PDB file of C-alpha atoms in Angstrom:
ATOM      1  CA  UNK V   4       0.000   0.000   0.000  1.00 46.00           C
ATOM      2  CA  UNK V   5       3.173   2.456   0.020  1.00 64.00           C
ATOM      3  CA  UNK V   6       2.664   3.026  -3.955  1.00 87.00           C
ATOM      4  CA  UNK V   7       1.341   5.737  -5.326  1.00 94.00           C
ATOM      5  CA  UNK V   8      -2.290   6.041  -6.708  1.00 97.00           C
ATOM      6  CA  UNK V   9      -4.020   8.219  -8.925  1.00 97.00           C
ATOM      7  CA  UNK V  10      -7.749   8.161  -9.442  1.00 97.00           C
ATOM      8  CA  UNK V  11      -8.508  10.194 -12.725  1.00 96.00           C
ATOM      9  CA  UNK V  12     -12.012  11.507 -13.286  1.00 91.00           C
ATOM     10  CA  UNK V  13     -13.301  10.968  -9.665  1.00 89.00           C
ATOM     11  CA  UNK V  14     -16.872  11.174 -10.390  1.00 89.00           C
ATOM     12  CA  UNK V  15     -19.317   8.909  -7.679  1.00 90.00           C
ATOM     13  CA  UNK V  16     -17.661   6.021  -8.483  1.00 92.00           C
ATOM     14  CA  UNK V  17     -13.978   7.106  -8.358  1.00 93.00           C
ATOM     15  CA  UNK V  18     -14.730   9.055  -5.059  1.00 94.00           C
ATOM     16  CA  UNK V  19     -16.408   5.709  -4.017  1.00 94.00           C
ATOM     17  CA  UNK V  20     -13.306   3.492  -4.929  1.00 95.00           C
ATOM     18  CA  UNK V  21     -11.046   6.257  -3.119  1.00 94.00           C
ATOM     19  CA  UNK V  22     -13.333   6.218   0.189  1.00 95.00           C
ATOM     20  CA  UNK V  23     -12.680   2.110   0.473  1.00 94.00           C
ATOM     21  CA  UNK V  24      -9.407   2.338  -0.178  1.00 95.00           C
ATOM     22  CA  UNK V  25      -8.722   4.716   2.882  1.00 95.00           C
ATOM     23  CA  UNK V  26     -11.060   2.150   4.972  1.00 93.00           C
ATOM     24  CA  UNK V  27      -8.856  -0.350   4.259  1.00 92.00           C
ATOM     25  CA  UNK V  28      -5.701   1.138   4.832  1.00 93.00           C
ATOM     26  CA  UNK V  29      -4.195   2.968   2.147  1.00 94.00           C
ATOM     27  CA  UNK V  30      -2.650   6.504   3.453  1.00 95.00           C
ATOM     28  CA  UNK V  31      -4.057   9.311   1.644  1.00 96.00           C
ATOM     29  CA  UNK V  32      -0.986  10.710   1.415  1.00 94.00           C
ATOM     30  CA  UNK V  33      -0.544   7.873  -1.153  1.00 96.00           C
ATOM     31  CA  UNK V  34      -3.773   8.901  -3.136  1.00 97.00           C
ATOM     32  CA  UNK V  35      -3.534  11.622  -5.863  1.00 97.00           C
ATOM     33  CA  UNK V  36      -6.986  12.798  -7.570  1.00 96.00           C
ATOM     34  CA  UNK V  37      -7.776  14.727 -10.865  1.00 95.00           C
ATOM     35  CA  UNK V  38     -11.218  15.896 -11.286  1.00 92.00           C
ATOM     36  CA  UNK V  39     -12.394  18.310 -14.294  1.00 89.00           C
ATOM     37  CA  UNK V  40     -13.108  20.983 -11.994  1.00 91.00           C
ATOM     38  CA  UNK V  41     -10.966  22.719  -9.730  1.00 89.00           C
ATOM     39  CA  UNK V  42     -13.727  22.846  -7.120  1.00 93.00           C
ATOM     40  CA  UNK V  43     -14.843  19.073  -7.057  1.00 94.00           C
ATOM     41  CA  UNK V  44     -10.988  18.495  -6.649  1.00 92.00           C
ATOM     42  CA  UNK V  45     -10.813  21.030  -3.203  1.00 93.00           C
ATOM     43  CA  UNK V  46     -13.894  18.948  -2.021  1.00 95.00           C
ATOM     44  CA  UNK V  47     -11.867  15.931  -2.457  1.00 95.00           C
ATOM     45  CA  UNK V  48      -8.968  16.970  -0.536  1.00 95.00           C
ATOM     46  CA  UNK V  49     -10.968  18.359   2.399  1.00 96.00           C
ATOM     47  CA  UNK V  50     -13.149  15.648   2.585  1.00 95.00           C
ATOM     48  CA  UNK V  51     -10.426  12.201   2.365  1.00 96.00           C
ATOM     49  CA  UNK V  52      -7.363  14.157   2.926  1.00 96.00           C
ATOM     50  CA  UNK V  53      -6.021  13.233  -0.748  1.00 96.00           C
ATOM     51  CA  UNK V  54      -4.184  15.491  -3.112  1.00 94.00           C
ATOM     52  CA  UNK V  55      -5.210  16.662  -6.000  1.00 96.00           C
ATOM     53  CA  UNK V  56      -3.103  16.736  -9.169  1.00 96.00           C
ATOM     54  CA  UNK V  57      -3.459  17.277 -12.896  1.00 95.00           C
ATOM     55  CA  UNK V  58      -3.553  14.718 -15.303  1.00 95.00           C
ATOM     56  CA  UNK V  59       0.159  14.883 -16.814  1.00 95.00           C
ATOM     57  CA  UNK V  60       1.004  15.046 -12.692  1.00 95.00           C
ATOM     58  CA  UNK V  61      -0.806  12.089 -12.265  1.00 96.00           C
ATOM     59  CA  UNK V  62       0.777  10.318 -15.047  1.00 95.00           C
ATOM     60  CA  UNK V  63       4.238  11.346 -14.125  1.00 94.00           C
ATOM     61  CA  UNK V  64       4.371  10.294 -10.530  1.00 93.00           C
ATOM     62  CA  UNK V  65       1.617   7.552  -9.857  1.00 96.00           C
ATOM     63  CA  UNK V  66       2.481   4.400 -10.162  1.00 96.00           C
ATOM     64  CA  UNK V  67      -1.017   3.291 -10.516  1.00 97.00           C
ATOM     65  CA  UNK V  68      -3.539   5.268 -12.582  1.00 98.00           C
ATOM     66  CA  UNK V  69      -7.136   4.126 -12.486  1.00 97.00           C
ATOM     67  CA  UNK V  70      -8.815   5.715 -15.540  1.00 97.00           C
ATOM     68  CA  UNK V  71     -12.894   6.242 -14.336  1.00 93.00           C
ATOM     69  CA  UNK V  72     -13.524   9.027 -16.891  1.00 90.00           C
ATOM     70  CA  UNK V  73     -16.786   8.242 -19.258  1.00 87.00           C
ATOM     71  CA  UNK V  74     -15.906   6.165 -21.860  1.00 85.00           C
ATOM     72  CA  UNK V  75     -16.925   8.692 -24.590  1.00 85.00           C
ATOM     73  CA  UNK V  76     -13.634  10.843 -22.936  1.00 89.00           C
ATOM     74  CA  UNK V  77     -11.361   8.263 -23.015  1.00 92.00           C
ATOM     75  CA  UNK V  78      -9.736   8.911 -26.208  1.00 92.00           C
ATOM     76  CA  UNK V  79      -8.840  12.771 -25.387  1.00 93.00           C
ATOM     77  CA  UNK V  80      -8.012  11.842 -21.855  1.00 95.00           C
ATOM     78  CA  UNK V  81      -5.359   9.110 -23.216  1.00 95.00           C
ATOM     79  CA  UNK V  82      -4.019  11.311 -25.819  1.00 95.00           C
ATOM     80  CA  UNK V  83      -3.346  13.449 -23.002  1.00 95.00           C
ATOM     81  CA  UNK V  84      -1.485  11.040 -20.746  1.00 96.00           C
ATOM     82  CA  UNK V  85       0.220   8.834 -23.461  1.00 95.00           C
ATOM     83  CA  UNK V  86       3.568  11.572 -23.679  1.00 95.00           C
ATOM     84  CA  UNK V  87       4.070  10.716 -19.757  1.00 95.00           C
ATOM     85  CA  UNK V  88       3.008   7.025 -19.051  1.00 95.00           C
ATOM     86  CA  UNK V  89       6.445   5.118 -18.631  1.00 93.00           C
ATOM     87  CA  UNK V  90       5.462   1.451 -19.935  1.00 93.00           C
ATOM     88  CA  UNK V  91       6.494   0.201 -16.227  1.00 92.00           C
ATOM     89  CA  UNK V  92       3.179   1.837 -15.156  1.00 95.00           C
ATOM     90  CA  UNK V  93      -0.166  -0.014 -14.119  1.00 97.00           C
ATOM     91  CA  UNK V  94      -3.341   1.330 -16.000  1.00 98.00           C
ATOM     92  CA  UNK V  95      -6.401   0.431 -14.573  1.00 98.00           C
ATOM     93  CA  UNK V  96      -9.362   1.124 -16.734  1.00 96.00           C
ATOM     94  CA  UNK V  97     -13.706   1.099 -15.378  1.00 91.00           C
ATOM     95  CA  UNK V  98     -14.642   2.433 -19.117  1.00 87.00           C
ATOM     96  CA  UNK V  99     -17.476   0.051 -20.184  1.00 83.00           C
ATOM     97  CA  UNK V 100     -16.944  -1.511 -23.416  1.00 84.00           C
ATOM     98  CA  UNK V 101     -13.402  -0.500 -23.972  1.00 90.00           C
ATOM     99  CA  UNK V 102     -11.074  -3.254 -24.491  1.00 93.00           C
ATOM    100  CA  UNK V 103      -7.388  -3.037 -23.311  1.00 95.00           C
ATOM    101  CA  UNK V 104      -6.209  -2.917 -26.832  1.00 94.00           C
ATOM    102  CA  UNK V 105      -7.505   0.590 -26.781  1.00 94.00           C
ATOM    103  CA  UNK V 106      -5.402   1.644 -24.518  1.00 96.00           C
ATOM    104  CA  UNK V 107      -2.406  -0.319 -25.386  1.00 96.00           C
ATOM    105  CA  UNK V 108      -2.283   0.901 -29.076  1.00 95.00           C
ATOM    106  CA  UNK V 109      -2.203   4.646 -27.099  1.00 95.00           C
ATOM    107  CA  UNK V 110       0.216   4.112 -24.579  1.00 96.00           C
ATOM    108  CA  UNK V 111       4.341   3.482 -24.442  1.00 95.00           C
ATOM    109  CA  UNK V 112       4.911  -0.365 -25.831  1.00 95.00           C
ATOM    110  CA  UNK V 113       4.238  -2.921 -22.974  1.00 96.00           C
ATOM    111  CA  UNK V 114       2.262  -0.781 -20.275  1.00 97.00           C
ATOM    112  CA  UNK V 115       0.446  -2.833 -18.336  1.00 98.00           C
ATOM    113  CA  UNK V 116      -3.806  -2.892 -18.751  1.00 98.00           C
ATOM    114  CA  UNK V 117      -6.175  -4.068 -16.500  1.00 98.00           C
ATOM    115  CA  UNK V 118      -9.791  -3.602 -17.744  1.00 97.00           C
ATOM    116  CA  UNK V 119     -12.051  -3.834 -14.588  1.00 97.00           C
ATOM    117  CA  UNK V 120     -16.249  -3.710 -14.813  1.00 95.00           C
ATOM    118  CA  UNK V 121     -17.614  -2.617 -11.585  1.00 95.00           C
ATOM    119  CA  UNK V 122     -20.915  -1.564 -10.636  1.00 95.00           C
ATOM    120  CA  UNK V 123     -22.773   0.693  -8.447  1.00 94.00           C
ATOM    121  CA  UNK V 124     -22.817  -0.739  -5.037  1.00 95.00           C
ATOM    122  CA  UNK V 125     -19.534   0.030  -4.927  1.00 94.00           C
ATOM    123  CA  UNK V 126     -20.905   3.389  -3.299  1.00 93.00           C
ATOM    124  CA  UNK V 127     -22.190   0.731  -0.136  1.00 94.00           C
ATOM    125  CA  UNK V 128     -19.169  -1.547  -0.781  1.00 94.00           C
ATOM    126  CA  UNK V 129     -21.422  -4.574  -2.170  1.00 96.00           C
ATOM    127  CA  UNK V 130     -19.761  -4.045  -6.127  1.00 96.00           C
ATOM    128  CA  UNK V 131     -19.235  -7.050  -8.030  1.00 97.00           C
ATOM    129  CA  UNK V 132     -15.838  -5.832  -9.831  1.00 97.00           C
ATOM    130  CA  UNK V 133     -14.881  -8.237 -12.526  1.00 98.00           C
ATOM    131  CA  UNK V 134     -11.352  -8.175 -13.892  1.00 98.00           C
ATOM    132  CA  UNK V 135      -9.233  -8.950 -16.951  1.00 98.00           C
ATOM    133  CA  UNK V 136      -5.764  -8.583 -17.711  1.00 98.00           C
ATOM    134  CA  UNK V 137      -4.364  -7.485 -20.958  1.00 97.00           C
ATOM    135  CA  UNK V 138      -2.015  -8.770 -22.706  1.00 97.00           C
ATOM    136  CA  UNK V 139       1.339  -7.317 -20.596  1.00 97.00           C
ATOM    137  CA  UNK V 140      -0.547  -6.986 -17.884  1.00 97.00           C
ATOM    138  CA  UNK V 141       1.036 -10.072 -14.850  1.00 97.00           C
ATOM    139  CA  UNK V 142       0.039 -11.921 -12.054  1.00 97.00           C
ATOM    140  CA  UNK V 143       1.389  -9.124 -10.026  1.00 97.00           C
ATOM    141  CA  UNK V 144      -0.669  -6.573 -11.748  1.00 97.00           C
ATOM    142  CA  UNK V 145      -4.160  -8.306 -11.173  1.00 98.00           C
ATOM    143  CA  UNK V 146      -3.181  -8.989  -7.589  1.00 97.00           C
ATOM    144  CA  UNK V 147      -2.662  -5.288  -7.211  1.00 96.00           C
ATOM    145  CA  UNK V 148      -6.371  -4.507  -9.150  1.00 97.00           C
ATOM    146  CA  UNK V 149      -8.103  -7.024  -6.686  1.00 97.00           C
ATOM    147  CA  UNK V 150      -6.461  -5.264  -3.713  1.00 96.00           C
ATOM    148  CA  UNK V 151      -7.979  -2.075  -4.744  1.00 96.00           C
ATOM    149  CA  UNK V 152     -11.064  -3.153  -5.903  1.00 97.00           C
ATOM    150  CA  UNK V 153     -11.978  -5.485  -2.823  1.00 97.00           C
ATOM    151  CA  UNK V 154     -12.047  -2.493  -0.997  1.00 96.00           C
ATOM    152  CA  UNK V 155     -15.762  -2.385  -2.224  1.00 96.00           C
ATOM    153  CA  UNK V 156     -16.780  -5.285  -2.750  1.00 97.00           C
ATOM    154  CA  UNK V 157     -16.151  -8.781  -4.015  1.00 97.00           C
ATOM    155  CA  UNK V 158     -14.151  -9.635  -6.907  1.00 98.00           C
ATOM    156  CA  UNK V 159     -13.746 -11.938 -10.009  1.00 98.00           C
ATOM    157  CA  UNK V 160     -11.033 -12.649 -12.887  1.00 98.00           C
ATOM    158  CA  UNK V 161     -12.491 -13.784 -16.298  1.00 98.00           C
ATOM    159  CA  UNK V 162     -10.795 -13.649 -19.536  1.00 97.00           C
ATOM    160  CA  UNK V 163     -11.496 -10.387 -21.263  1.00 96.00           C
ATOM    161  CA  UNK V 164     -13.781 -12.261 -23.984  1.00 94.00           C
ATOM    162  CA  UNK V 165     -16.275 -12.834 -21.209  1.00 95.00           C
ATOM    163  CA  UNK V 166     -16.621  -9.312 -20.175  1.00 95.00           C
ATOM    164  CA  UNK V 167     -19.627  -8.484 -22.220  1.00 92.00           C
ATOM    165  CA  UNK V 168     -21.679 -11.023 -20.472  1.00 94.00           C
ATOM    166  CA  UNK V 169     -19.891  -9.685 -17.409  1.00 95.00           C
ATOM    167  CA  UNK V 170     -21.884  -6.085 -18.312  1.00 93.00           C
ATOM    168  CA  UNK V 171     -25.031  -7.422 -19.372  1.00 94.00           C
ATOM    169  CA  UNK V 172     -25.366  -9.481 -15.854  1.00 96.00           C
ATOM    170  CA  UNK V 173     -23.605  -7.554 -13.216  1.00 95.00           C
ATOM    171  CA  UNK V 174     -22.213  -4.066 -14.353  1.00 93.00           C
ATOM    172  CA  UNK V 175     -25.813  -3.388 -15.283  1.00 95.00           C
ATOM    173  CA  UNK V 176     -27.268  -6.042 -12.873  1.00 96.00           C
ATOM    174  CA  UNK V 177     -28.635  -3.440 -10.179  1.00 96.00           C
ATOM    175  CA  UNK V 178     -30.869  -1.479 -12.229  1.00 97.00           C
ATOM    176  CA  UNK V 179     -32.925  -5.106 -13.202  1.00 97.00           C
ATOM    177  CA  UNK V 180     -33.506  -5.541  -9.753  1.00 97.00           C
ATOM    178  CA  UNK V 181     -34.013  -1.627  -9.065  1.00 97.00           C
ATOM    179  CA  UNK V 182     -36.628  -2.155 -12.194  1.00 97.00           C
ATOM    180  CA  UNK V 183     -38.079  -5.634 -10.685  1.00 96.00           C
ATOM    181  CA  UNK V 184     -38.422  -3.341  -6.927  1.00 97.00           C
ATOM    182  CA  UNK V 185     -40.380  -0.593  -8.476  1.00 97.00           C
ATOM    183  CA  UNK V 186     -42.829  -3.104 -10.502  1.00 97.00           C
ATOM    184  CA  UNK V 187     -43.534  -4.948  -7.054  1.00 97.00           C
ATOM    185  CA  UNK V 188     -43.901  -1.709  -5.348  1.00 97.00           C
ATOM    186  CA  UNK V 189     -46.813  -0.996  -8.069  1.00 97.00           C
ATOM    187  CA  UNK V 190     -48.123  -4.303  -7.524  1.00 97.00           C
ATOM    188  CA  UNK V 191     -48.341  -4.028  -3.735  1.00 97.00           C
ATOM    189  CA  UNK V 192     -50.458  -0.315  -4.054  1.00 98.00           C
ATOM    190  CA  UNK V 193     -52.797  -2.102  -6.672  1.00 97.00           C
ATOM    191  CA  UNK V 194     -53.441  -5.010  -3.729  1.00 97.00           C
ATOM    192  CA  UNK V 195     -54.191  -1.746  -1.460  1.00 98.00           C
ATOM    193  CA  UNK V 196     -50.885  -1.330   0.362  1.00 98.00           C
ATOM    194  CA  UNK V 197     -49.213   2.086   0.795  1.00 98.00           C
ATOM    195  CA  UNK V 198     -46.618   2.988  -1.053  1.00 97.00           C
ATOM    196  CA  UNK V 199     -44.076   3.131   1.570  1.00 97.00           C
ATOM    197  CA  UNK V 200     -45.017  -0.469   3.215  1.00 98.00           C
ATOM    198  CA  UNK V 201     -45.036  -2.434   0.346  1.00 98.00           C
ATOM    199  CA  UNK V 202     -41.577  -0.516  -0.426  1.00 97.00           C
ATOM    200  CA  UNK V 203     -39.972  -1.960   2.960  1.00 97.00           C
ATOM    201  CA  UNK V 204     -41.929  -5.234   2.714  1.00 98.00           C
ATOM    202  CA  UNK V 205     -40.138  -5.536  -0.531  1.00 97.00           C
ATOM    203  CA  UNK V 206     -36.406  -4.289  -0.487  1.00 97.00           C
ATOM    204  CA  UNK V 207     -36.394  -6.424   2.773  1.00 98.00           C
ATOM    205  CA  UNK V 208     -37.399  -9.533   1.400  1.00 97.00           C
ATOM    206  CA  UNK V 209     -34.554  -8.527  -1.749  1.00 96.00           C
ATOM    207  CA  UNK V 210     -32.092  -8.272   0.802  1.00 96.00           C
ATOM    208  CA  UNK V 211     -33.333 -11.488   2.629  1.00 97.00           C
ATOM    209  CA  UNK V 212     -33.203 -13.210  -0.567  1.00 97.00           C
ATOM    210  CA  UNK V 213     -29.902 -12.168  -1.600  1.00 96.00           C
ATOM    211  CA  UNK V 214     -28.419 -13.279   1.656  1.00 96.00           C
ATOM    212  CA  UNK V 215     -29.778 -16.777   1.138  1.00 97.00           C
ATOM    213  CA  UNK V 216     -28.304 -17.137  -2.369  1.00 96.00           C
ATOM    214  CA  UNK V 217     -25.219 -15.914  -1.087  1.00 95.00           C
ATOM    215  CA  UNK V 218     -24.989 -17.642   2.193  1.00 96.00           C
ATOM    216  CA  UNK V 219     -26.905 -20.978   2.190  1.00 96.00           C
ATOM    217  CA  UNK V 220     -24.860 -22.683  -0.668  1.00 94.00           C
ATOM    218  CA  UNK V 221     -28.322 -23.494  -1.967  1.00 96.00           C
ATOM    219  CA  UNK V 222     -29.168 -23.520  -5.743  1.00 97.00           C
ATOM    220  CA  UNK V 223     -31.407 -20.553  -6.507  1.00 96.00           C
ATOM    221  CA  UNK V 224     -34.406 -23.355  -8.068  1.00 96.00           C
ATOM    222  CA  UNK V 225     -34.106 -25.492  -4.550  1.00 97.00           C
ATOM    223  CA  UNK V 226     -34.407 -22.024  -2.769  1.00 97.00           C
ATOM    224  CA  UNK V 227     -37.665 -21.238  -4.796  1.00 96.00           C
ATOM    225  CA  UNK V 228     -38.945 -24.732  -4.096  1.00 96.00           C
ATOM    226  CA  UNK V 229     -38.594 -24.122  -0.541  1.00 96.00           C
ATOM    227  CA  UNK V 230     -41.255 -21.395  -0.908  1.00 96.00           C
ATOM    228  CA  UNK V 231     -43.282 -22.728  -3.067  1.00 96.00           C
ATOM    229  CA  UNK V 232     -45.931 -25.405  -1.885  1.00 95.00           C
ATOM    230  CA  UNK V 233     -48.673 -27.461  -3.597  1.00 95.00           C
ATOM    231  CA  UNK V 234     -51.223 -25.339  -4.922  1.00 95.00           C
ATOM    232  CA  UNK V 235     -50.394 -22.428  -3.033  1.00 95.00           C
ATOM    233  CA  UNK V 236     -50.092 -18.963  -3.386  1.00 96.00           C
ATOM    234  CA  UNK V 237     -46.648 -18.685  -4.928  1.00 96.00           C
ATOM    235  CA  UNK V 238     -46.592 -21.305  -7.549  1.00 96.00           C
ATOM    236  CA  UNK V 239     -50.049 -19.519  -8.742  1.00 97.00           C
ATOM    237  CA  UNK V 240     -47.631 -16.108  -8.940  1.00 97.00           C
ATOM    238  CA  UNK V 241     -44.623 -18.170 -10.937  1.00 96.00           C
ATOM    239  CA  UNK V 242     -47.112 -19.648 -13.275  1.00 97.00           C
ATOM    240  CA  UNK V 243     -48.273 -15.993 -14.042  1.00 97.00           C
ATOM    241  CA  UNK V 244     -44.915 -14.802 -14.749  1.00 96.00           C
ATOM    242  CA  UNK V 245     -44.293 -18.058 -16.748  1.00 97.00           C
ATOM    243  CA  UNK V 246     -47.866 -16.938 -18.985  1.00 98.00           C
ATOM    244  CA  UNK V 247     -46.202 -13.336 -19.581  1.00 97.00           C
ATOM    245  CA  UNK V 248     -42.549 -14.937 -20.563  1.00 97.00           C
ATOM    246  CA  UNK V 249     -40.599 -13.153 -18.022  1.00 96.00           C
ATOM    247  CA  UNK V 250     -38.328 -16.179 -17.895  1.00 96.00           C
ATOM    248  CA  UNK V 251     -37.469 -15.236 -21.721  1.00 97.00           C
ATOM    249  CA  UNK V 252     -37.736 -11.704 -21.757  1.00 97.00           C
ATOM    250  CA  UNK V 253     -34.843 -11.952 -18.846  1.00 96.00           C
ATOM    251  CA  UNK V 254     -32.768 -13.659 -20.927  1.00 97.00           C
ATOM    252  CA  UNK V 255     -33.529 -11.549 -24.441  1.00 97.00           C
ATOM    253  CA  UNK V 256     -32.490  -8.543 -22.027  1.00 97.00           C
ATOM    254  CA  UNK V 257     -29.266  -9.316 -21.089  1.00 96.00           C
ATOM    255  CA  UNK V 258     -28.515 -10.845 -24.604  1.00 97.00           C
ATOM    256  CA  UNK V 259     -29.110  -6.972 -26.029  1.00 96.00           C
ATOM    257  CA  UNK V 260     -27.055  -5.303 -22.997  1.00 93.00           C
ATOM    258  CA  UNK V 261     -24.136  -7.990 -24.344  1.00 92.00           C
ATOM    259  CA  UNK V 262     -24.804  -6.947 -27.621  1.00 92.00           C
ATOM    260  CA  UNK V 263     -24.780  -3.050 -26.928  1.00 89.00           C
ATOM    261  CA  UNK V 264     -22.120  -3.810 -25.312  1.00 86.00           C
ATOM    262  CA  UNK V 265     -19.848  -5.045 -28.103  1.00 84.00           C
ATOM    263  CA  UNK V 266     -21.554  -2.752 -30.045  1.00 84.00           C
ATOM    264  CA  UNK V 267     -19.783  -0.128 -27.672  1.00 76.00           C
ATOM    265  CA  UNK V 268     -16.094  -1.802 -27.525  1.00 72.00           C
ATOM    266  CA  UNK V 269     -16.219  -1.878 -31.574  1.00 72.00           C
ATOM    267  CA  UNK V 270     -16.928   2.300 -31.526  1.00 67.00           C
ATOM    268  CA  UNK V 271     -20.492   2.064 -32.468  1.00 65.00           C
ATOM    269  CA  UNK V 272     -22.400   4.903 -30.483  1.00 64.00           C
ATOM    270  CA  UNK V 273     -25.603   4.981 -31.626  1.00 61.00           C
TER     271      UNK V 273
END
């Protein structure tokens, strides 16, 4: 943790990355920031403690950089570091859809890329940050991404080819279940609840739920079965959603967040 590391473009998930990373031990004497402006970067500092730097600073004396900038400002924010990036530093990209090649056709000959797909939990530390290496890019380095990383949240190598999926299930992952939440919160005012009990009755039951799948070991069908008795209420719910295909709409979902997601990594924006 005595390295240097630079968070460029700390929007609410850089700032959330840099929060878990003092939690867990990292000075923040050892944490430079950029932010595009000045005044988000002076919050920075007098909230963590952290300094604030410019880009080519950052570049020039980090010897991490994690790159959190949208991925539409990628390109201008690399063409802007490339000149300073010695190839013995670690570059640590959370653009969705860009693949490390990207950044290694931009940068000095054999720097070091790890793409990492995080999500939003990260701002409660309960991300699911999923990690490839590129093609320099060592055992060493992806140690050093899961260090950082696991400082909100839990963790998971797969080879870059999988990342896609990796996007369509978890990096966009919350907002399903934000979506499924708000539909049950509908449902439970239609049966004649207020809004604000069938909200509690529901995230708790979420959070009960996710607890089980995580904890119990349990697969997820056996889990339903559990619940679901002869001829009572819940199998009469399942075979509803079964009727209305929500089984295959689930899946046609996350097959066109893949897609837009490749559609993204090729340069296709619209």
């Amino acid at each position: 943790m005595s390295q240097k590391v630079a968070v460029l473009g700390t929007g609410k998930i850089g700032e959330a990355l840099l929060s878990g990373m003092i939690r867990a031990g990292w000075a923040p004497a050892d944490l430079l920031v950029t932010a595009r402006r000045p005044e988000r970067a002076e919050e920075l500092r007098a909230r963590y403690g952290v300094s604030p730097v410019t880009n080519t600073e950052a570049a020039k004396t980090a010897d991490t950089l994690i790159l959190t900038v949208k991925p539409q400002d990628m390109g201008v924010l690399l063409d802007e570091l490339a000149p300073h990036v010695p190839a013995d530093r670690l570059v640590i990209s959370g653009a969705a859809g860009i693949p490390t090649s990207f950044f290694e056709e931009r940068l000095t000959a054999g720097t070091p890329v790890v793409r990492v797909m995080t999500n939003t939990p990260a701002l409660v530390d309960e991300a699911m940050s999923v990690i490839s290496a590129g093609s320099h890019a060592t055992e060493q380095h992806l140690a050093h991404a899961e260090e950082i990383f696991g400082a909100v949240g839990k963790t998971l190598r797969v080879p870059e080819t999988q990342q896609d999926a990796c996007t369509a299930l978890s990096g966009s992952g919350p907002a399903y279940f934000f979506y499924l939440v708000e539909a049950m919160t509908d449902a439970g005012i239609l049966l004649g609840l207020p809004r604000d009990k069938a909200h509690d009755l529901i995230v708790q039951s979420a959070i009960g739920a996710a607890v089980m799948l995580r904890d119990s070991g349990e697969h997820p069908v056996k889990l339903r079965e559990n619940v679901t008795s002869p001829a009572g209420t819940t199998i009469n719910a399942i075979r509803e959603l079964e009727n209305h295909g929500v089984r295959a709409a689930l899946i046609a979902a996350l097959e066109a967040a893949r897609d837009r997601s490749r559609e993204l990594a090729s340069g296709k924006k619209d």
